[in-house]
Tab-separated table of C-alpha atoms in Angstrom:
chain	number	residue	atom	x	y	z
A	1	UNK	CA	0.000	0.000	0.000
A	2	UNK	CA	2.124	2.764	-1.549
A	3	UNK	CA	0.986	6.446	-0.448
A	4	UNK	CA	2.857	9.591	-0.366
A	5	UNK	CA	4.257	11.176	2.502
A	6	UNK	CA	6.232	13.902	3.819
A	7	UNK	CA	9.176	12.942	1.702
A	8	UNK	CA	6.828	13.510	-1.509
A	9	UNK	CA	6.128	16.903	-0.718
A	10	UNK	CA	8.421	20.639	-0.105
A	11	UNK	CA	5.638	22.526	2.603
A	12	UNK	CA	7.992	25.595	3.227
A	13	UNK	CA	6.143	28.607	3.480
A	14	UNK	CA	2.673	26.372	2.898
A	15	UNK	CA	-0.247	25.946	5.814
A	16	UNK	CA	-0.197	22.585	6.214
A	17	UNK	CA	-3.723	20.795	7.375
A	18	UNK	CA	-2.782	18.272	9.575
A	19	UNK	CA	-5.429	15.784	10.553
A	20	UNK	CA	-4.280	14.409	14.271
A	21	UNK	CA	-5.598	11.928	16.651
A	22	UNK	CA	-5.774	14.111	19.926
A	23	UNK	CA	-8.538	12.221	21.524
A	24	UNK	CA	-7.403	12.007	24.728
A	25	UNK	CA	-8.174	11.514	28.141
A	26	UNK	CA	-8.884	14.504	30.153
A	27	UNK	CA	-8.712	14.641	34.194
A	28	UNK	CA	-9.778	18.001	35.911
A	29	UNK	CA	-9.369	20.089	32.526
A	30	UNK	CA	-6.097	18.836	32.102
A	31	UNK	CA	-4.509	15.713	29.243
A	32	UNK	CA	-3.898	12.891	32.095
A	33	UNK	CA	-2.378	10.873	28.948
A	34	UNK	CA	-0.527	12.363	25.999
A	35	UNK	CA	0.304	9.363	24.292
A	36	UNK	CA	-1.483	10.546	21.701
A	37	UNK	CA	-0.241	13.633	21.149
A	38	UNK	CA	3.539	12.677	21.245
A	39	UNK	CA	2.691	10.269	18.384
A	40	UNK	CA	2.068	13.409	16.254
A	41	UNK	CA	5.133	15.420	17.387
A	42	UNK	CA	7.424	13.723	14.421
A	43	UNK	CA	5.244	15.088	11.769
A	44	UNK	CA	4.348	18.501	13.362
A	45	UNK	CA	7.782	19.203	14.163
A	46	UNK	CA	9.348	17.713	10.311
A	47	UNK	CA	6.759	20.015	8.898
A	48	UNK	CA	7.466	23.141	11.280
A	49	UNK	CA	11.187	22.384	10.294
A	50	UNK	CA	10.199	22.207	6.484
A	51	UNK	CA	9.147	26.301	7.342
A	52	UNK	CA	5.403	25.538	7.420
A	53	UNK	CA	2.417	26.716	9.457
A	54	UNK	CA	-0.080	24.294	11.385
A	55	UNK	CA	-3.746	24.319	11.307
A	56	UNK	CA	-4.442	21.138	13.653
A	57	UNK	CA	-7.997	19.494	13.686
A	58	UNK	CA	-8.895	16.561	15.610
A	59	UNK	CA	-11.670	15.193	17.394
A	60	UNK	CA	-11.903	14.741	21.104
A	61	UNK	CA	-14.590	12.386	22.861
A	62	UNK	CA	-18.035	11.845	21.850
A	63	UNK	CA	-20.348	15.300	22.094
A	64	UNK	CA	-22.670	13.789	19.605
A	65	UNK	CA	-22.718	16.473	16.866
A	66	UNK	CA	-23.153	19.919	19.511
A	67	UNK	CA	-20.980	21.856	21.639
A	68	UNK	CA	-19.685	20.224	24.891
A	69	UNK	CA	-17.994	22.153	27.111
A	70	UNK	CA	-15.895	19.017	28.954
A	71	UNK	CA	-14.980	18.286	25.541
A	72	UNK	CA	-13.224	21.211	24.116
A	73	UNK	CA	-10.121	21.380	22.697
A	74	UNK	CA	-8.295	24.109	24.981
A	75	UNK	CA	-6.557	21.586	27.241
A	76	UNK	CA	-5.212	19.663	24.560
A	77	UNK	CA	-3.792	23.206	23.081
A	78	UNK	CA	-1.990	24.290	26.449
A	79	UNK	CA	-0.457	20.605	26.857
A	80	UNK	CA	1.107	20.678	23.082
A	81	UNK	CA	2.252	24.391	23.476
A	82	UNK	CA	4.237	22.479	26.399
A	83	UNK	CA	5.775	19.986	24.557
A	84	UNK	CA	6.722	21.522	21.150
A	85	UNK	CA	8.086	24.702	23.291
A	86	UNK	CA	5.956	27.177	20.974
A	87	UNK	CA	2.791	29.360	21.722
A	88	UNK	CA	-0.257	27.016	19.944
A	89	UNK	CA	-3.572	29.320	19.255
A	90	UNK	CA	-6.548	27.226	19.575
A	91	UNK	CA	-9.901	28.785	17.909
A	92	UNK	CA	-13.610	28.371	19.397
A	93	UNK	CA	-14.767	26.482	16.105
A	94	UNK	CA	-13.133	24.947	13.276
A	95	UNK	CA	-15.307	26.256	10.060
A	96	UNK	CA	-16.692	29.788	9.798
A	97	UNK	CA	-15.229	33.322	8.421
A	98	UNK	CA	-13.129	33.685	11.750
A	99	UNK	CA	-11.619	30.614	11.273
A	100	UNK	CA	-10.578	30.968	7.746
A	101	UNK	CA	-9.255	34.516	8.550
A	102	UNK	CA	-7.199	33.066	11.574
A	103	UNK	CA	-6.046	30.292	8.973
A	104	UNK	CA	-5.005	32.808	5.693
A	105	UNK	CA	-3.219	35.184	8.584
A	106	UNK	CA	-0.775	32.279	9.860
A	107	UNK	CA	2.979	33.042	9.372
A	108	UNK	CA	5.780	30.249	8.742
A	109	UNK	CA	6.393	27.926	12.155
A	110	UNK	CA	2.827	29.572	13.647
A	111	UNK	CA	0.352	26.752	14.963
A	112	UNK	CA	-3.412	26.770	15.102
A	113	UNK	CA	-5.372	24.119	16.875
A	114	UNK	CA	-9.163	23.792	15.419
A	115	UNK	CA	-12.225	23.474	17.845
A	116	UNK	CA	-13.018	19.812	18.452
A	117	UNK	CA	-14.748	18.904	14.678
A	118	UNK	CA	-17.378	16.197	16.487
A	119	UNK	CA	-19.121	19.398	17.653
A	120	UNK	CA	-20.400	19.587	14.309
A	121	UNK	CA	-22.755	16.743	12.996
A	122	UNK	CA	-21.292	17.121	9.563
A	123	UNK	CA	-18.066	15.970	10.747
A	124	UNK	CA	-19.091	12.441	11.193
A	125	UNK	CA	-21.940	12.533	7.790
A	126	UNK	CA	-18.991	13.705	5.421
A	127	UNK	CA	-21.210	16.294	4.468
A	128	UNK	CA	-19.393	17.809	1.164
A	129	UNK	CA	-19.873	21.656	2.449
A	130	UNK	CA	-18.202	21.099	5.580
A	131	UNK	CA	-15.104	18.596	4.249
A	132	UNK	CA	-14.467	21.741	1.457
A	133	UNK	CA	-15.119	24.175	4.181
A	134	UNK	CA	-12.215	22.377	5.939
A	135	UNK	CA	-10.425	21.686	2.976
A	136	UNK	CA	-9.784	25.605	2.019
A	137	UNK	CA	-8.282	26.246	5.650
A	138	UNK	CA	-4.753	24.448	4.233
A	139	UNK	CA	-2.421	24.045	1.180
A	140	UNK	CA	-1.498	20.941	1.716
A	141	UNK	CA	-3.279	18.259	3.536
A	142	UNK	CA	-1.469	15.615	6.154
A	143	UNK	CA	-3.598	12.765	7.621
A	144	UNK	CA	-1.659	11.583	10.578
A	145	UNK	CA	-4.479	9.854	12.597
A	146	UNK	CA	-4.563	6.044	11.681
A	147	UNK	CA	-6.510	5.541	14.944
A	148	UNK	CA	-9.829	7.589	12.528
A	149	UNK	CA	-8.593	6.148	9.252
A	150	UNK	CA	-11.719	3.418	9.142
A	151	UNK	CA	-13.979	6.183	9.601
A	152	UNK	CA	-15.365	8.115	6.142
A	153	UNK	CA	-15.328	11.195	7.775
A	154	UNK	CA	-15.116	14.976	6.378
A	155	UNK	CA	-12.059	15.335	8.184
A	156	UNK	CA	-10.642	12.198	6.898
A	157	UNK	CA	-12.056	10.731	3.437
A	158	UNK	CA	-14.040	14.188	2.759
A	159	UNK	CA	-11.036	16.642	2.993
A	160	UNK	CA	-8.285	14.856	0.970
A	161	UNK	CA	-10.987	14.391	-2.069
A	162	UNK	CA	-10.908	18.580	-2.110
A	163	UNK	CA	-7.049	19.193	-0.944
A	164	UNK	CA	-4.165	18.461	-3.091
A	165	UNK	CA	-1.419	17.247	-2.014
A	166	UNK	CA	-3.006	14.867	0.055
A	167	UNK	CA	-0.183	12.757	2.244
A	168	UNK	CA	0.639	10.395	5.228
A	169	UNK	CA	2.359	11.580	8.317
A	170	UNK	CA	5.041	10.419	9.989
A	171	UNK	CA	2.768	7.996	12.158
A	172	UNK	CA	0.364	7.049	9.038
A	173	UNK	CA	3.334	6.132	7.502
A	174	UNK	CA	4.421	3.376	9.940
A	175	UNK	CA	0.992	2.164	10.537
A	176	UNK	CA	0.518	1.400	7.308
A	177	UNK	CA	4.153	0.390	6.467
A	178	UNK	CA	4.472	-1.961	9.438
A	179	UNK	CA	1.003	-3.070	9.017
A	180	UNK	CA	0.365	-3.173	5.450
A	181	UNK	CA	4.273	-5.093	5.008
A	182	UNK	CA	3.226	-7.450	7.520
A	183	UNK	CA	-0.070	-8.458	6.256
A	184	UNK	CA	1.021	-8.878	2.607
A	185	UNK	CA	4.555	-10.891	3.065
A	186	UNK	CA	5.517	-11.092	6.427
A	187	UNK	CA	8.565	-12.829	7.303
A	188	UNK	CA	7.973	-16.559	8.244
A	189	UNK	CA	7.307	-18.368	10.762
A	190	UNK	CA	4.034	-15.889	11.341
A	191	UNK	CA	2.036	-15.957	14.589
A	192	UNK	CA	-0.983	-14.016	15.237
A	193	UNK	CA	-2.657	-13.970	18.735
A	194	UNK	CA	-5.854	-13.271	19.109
A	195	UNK	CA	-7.744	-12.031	22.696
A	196	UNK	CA	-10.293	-9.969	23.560
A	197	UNK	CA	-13.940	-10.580	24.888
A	198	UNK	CA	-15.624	-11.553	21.739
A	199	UNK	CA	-15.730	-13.868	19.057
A	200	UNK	CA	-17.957	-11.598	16.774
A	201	UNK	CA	-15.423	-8.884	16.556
A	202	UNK	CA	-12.589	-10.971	15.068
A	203	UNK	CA	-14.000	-13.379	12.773
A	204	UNK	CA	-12.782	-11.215	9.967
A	205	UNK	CA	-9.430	-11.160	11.185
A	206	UNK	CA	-9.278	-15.145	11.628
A	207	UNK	CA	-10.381	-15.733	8.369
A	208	UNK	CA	-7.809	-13.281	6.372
A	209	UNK	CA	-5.242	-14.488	8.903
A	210	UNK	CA	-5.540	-18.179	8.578
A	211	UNK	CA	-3.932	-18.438	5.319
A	212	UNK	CA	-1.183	-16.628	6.153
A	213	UNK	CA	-0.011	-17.456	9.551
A	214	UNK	CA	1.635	-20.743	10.794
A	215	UNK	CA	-0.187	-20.421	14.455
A	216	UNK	CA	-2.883	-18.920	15.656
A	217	UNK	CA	-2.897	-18.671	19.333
A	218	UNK	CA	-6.833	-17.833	20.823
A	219	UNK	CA	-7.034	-16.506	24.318
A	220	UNK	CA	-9.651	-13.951	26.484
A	221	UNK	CA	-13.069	-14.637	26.477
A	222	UNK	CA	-13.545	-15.376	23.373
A	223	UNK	CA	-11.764	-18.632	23.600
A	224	UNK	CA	-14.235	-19.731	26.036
A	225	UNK	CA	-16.640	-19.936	22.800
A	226	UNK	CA	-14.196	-22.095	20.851
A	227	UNK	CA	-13.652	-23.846	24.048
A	228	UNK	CA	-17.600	-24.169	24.057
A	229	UNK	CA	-17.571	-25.427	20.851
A	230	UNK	CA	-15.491	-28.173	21.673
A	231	UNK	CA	-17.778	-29.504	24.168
A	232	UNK	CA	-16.166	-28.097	26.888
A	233	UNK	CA	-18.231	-26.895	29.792
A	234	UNK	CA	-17.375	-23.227	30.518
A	235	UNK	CA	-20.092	-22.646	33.354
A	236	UNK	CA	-20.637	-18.967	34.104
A	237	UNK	CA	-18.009	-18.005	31.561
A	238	UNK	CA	-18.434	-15.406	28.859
A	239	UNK	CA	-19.496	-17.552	25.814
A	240	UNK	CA	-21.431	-16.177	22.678
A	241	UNK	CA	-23.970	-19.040	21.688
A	242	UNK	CA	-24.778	-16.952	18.574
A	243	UNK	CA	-21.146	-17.278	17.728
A	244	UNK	CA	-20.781	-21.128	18.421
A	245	UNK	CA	-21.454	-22.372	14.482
A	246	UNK	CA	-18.682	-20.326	13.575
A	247	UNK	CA	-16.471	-20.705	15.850
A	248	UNK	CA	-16.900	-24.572	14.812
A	249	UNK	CA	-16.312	-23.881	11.236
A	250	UNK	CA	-13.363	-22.003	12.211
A	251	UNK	CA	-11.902	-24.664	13.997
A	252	UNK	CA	-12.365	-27.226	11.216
A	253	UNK	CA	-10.716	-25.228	9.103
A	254	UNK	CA	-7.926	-24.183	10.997
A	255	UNK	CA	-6.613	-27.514	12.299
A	256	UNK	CA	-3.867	-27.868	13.727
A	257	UNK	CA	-3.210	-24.397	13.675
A	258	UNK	CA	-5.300	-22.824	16.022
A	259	UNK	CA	-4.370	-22.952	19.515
A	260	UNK	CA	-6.269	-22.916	22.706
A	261	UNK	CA	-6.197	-22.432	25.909
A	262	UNK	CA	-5.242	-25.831	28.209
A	263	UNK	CA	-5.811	-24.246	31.722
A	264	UNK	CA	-7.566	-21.408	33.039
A	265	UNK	CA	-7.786	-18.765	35.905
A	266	UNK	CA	-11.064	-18.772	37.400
A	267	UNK	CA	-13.597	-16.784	39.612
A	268	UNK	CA	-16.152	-17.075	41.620
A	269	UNK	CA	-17.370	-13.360	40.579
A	270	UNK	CA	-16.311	-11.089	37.980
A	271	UNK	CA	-14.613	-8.945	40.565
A	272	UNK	CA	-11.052	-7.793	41.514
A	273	UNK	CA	-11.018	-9.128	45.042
A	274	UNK	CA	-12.933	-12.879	43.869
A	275	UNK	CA	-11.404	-15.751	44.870
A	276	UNK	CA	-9.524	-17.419	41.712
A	277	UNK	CA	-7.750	-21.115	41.546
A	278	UNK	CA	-6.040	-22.603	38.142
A	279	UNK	CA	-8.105	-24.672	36.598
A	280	UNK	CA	-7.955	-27.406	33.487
A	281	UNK	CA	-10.546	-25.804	31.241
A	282	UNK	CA	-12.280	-29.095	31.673
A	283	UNK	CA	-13.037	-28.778	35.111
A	284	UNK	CA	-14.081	-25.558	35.641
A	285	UNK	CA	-16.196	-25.911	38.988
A	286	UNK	CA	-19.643	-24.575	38.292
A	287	UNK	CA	-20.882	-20.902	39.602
A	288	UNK	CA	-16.829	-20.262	38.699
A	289	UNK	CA	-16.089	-17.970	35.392
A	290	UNK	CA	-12.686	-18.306	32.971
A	291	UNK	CA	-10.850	-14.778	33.638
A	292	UNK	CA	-7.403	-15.427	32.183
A	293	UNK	CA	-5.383	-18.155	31.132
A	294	UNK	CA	-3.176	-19.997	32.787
A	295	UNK	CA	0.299	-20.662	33.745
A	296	UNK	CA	0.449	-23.838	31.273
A	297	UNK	CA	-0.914	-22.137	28.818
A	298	UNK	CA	0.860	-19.382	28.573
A	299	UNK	CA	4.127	-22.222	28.413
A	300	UNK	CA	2.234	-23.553	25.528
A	301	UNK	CA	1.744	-20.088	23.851
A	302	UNK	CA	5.614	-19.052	24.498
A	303	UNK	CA	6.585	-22.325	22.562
A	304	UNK	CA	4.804	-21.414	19.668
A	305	UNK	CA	6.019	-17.384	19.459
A	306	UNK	CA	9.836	-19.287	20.390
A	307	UNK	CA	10.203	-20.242	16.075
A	308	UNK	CA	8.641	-17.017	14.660
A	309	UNK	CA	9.800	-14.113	13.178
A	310	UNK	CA	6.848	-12.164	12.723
A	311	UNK	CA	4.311	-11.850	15.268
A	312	UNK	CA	0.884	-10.023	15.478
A	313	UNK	CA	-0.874	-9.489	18.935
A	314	UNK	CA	-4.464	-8.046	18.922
A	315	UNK	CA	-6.377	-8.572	22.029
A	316	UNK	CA	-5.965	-9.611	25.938
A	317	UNK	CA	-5.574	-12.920	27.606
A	318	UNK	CA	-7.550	-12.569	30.508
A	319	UNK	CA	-9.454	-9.178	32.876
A	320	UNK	CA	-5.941	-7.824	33.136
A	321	UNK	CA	-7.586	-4.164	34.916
A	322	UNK	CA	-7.583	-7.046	37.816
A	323	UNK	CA	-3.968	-7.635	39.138
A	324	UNK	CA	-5.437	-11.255	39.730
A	325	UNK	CA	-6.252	-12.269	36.463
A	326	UNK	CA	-3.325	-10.355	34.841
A	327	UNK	CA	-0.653	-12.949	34.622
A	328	UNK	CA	-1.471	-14.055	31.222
A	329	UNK	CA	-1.267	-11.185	29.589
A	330	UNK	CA	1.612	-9.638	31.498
A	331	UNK	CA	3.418	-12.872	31.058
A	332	UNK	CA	3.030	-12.893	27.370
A	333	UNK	CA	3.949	-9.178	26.622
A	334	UNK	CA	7.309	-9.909	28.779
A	335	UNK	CA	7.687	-13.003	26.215
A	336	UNK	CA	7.227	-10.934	23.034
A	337	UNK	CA	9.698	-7.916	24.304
A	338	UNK	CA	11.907	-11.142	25.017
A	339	UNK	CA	11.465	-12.126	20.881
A	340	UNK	CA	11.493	-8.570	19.863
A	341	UNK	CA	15.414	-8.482	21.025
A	342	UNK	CA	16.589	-11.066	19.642
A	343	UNK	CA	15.091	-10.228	16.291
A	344	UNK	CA	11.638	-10.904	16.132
A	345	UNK	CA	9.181	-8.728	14.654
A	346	UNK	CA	6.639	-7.693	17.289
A	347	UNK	CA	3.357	-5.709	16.284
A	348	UNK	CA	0.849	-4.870	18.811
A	349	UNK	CA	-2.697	-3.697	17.744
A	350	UNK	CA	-3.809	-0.825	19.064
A	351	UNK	CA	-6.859	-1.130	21.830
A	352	UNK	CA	-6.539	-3.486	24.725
A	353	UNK	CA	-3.335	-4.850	24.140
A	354	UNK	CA	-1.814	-1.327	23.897
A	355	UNK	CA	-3.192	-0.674	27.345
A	356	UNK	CA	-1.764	-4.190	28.591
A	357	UNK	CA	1.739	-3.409	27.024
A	358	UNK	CA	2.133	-0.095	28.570
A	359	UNK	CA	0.837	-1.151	31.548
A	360	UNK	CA	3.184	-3.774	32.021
A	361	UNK	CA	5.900	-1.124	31.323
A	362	UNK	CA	6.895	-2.842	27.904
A	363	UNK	CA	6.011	-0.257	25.210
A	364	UNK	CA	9.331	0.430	24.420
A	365	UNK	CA	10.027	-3.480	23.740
A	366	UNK	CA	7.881	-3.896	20.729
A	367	UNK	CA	8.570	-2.943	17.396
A	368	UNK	CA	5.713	-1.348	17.058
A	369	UNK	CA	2.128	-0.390	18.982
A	370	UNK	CA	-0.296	0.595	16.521
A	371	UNK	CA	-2.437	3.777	18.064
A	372	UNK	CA	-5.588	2.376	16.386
A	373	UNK	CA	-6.900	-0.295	17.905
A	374	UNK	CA	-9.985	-0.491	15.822
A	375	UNK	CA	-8.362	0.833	12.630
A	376	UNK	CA	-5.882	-2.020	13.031
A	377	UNK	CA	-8.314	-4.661	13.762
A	378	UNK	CA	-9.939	-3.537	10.230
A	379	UNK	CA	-6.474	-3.947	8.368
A	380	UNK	CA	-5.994	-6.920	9.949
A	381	UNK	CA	-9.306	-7.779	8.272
A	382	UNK	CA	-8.187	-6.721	5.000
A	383	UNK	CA	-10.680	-4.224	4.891
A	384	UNK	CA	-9.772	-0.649	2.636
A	385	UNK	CA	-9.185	2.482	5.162
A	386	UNK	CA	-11.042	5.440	4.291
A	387	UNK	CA	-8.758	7.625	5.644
A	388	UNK	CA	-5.943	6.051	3.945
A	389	UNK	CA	-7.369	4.961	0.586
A	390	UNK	CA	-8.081	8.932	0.096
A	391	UNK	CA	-4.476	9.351	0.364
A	392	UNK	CA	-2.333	9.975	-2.909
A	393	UNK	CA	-0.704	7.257	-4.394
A	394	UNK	CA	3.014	6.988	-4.424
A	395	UNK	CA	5.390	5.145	-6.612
């Protein structure tokens, strides 16, 4: 998947639209996590080097089309004035004669920061008025938010149909390279594990993975439903009895391939303080619910990932928010930085299994976290982007 970037293009002296992902968490008016926002610094600061200006447009939260004022943009402003170590003027909408004044005034290495764009209904419809309204802020446009890049929004698919160049950021360009490489010839042996609560949600993934990969290694609660399948009695586990046919289908066609879980961490409640015991996931004590994997599992899992060269990890293994059932995936995050050092390639996609690799303090130990967790799970399907698809095609 070939698309220009930054390298393709010479912004000096240009105002460069810059489509971020700042959607992030905010704790007493203030950004309690940035990771977001020093994603984007790469880009901003290659194209403030490059001598251009910065009109910045993101969402932030879910106001559901109107003004909210817990959700506007002026904390996220103040934090990246901080971190790029310039002044960074945020504006009270992002459309509207003000706006495109503000935007026409901007000198070279000046920064603007648009109102959140959800507050507008037309954000989210791709209404054609709004995405050129956007669109004739900038002189260039640079999408830089793969964690929006499923959604066909004006800000995304709308504004690069009306804005030439249209190009990948810094971050775009290593989702998609590190994704898009991976997908189409990764290096062999390839391993993809698969976690998470439900079944539904990946079946899409499984089926464009299972001709590619050599394992497939099924954990969270959705392996209680191939476990199900299987004949297995979960008891009060988490199992999708819509999702059981498949899930059988799957595992014909799968084989050998597809692992399982062998033991399992169970509770008497889905609660932090329940009592848990390690179980074989055949004799899971009734009134008692599957919560992570276990300790021979995980053994079983790390002998799989020892061969590989390429592995893929989308999804939990267990309730990691409880310190109780968060062996599993703790365990297997410290195996893949393990891999990742001696050579492996390690991809980690986005959602969930972001949250469990930072937590576990192991972020830097992967080759890469994707920042889209359900813009990765989509690629992993082998479904088009929006976002990226509008993108200009390089050589």
């Amino acid at each position: 998947m070939k698309k220009k970037t930054l390298v393709d293009i010479d912004a000096q002296g240009l105002r460069a639209l810059v489509r971020v992902d700042f959607n992030v968490p905010l704790d007493d008016g203030k950004v309690s996590d940035d990771q977001r926002i020093r994603a984007a610094l790469p880009t901003l600061e290659r194209l403030l080097d490059q001598g251009a200006s910065l009109i910045l447009m993101s969402h932030l939260g879910r106001p559901k089309g109107k003004p909210n004022e817990a959700l506007r943009m002026d904390p996220v402003a103040a934090h990246l004035a901080q971190l790029l170590h310039r002044p960074v003027r945020k504006l009270d909408d992002c459309v509207g004669p003000d706006v495109e004044a503000a935007a026409k005034s901007l000198k070279a290495g000046e920064i603007l920061l648009l109102e959140n764009l959800r507050f507008h209904p037309q954000e989210k419809a791709n209404e054609p008025a709004f995405a050129a309204a956007l669109a004739s802020l900038g002189e260039v446009f640079v999408n830089d938010a793969f964690g929006t890049a499923h959604r066909a929004h004006a800000s995304t698919a709308g504004v690069p149909e009306r804005l030439k160049p249209a190009v990948a950021g810094l971050l775009m360009e290593k989702e998609i390279t590190y994704l898009g490489r991976t997908l189409a010839d990764p290096e062999k042996p390839f391993v993809a594990i698969l976690g998470g609560a439900k079944v539904g949600d990946k079946i899409g993934v499984i089926d464009n993975l299972l001709p590619k990969v050599e394992a497939l290694l099924i954990g969270g609660g959705m392996a209680n439903t191939f476990l199900a399948a299987q004949g297995h009695d979960m008891a009060d586990s988490l199992v999708e009895e819509d999702a059981l046919d498949n899930a059988k289908t799957l595992l014909d066609q799968a084989g050998s391939r597809l692992h399982l879980p062998v033991d399992a961490v169970v509770a008497d409640s889905f609660a932090a303080e329940a009592r848990s015991q390690v179980v074989p996931v055949d004799q899971i004590p009734q009134g008692w619910r599957m919560l992570d994997v276990g300790p021979a599992t995980l053994k079983n899992f790390s002998q799989h990932l020892e061969s590989s060269k390429t592995v893929v990890w989308n999804g939990p293994m267990g309730v990691f928010e409880f310190p109780a059932f968060a062996a599993g995936t703790f365990g297997l995050a410290e195996t893949l930085g393990r891999l990742t050092r001696n050579g492996v390639t390690t991809i980690i996609g986005g959602g969930d299994s972001a949250a469990a690799v930072h937590q576990a303090g192991l972020a830097n130990a992967m080759s890469h976290i994707s920042t889209g967790g359900g813009a990765s799970l989509e690629f992993m399907e082998g479904k088009s982007l929006p976002g990226v698809a509008a993108l200009e095609d390089g050589d």
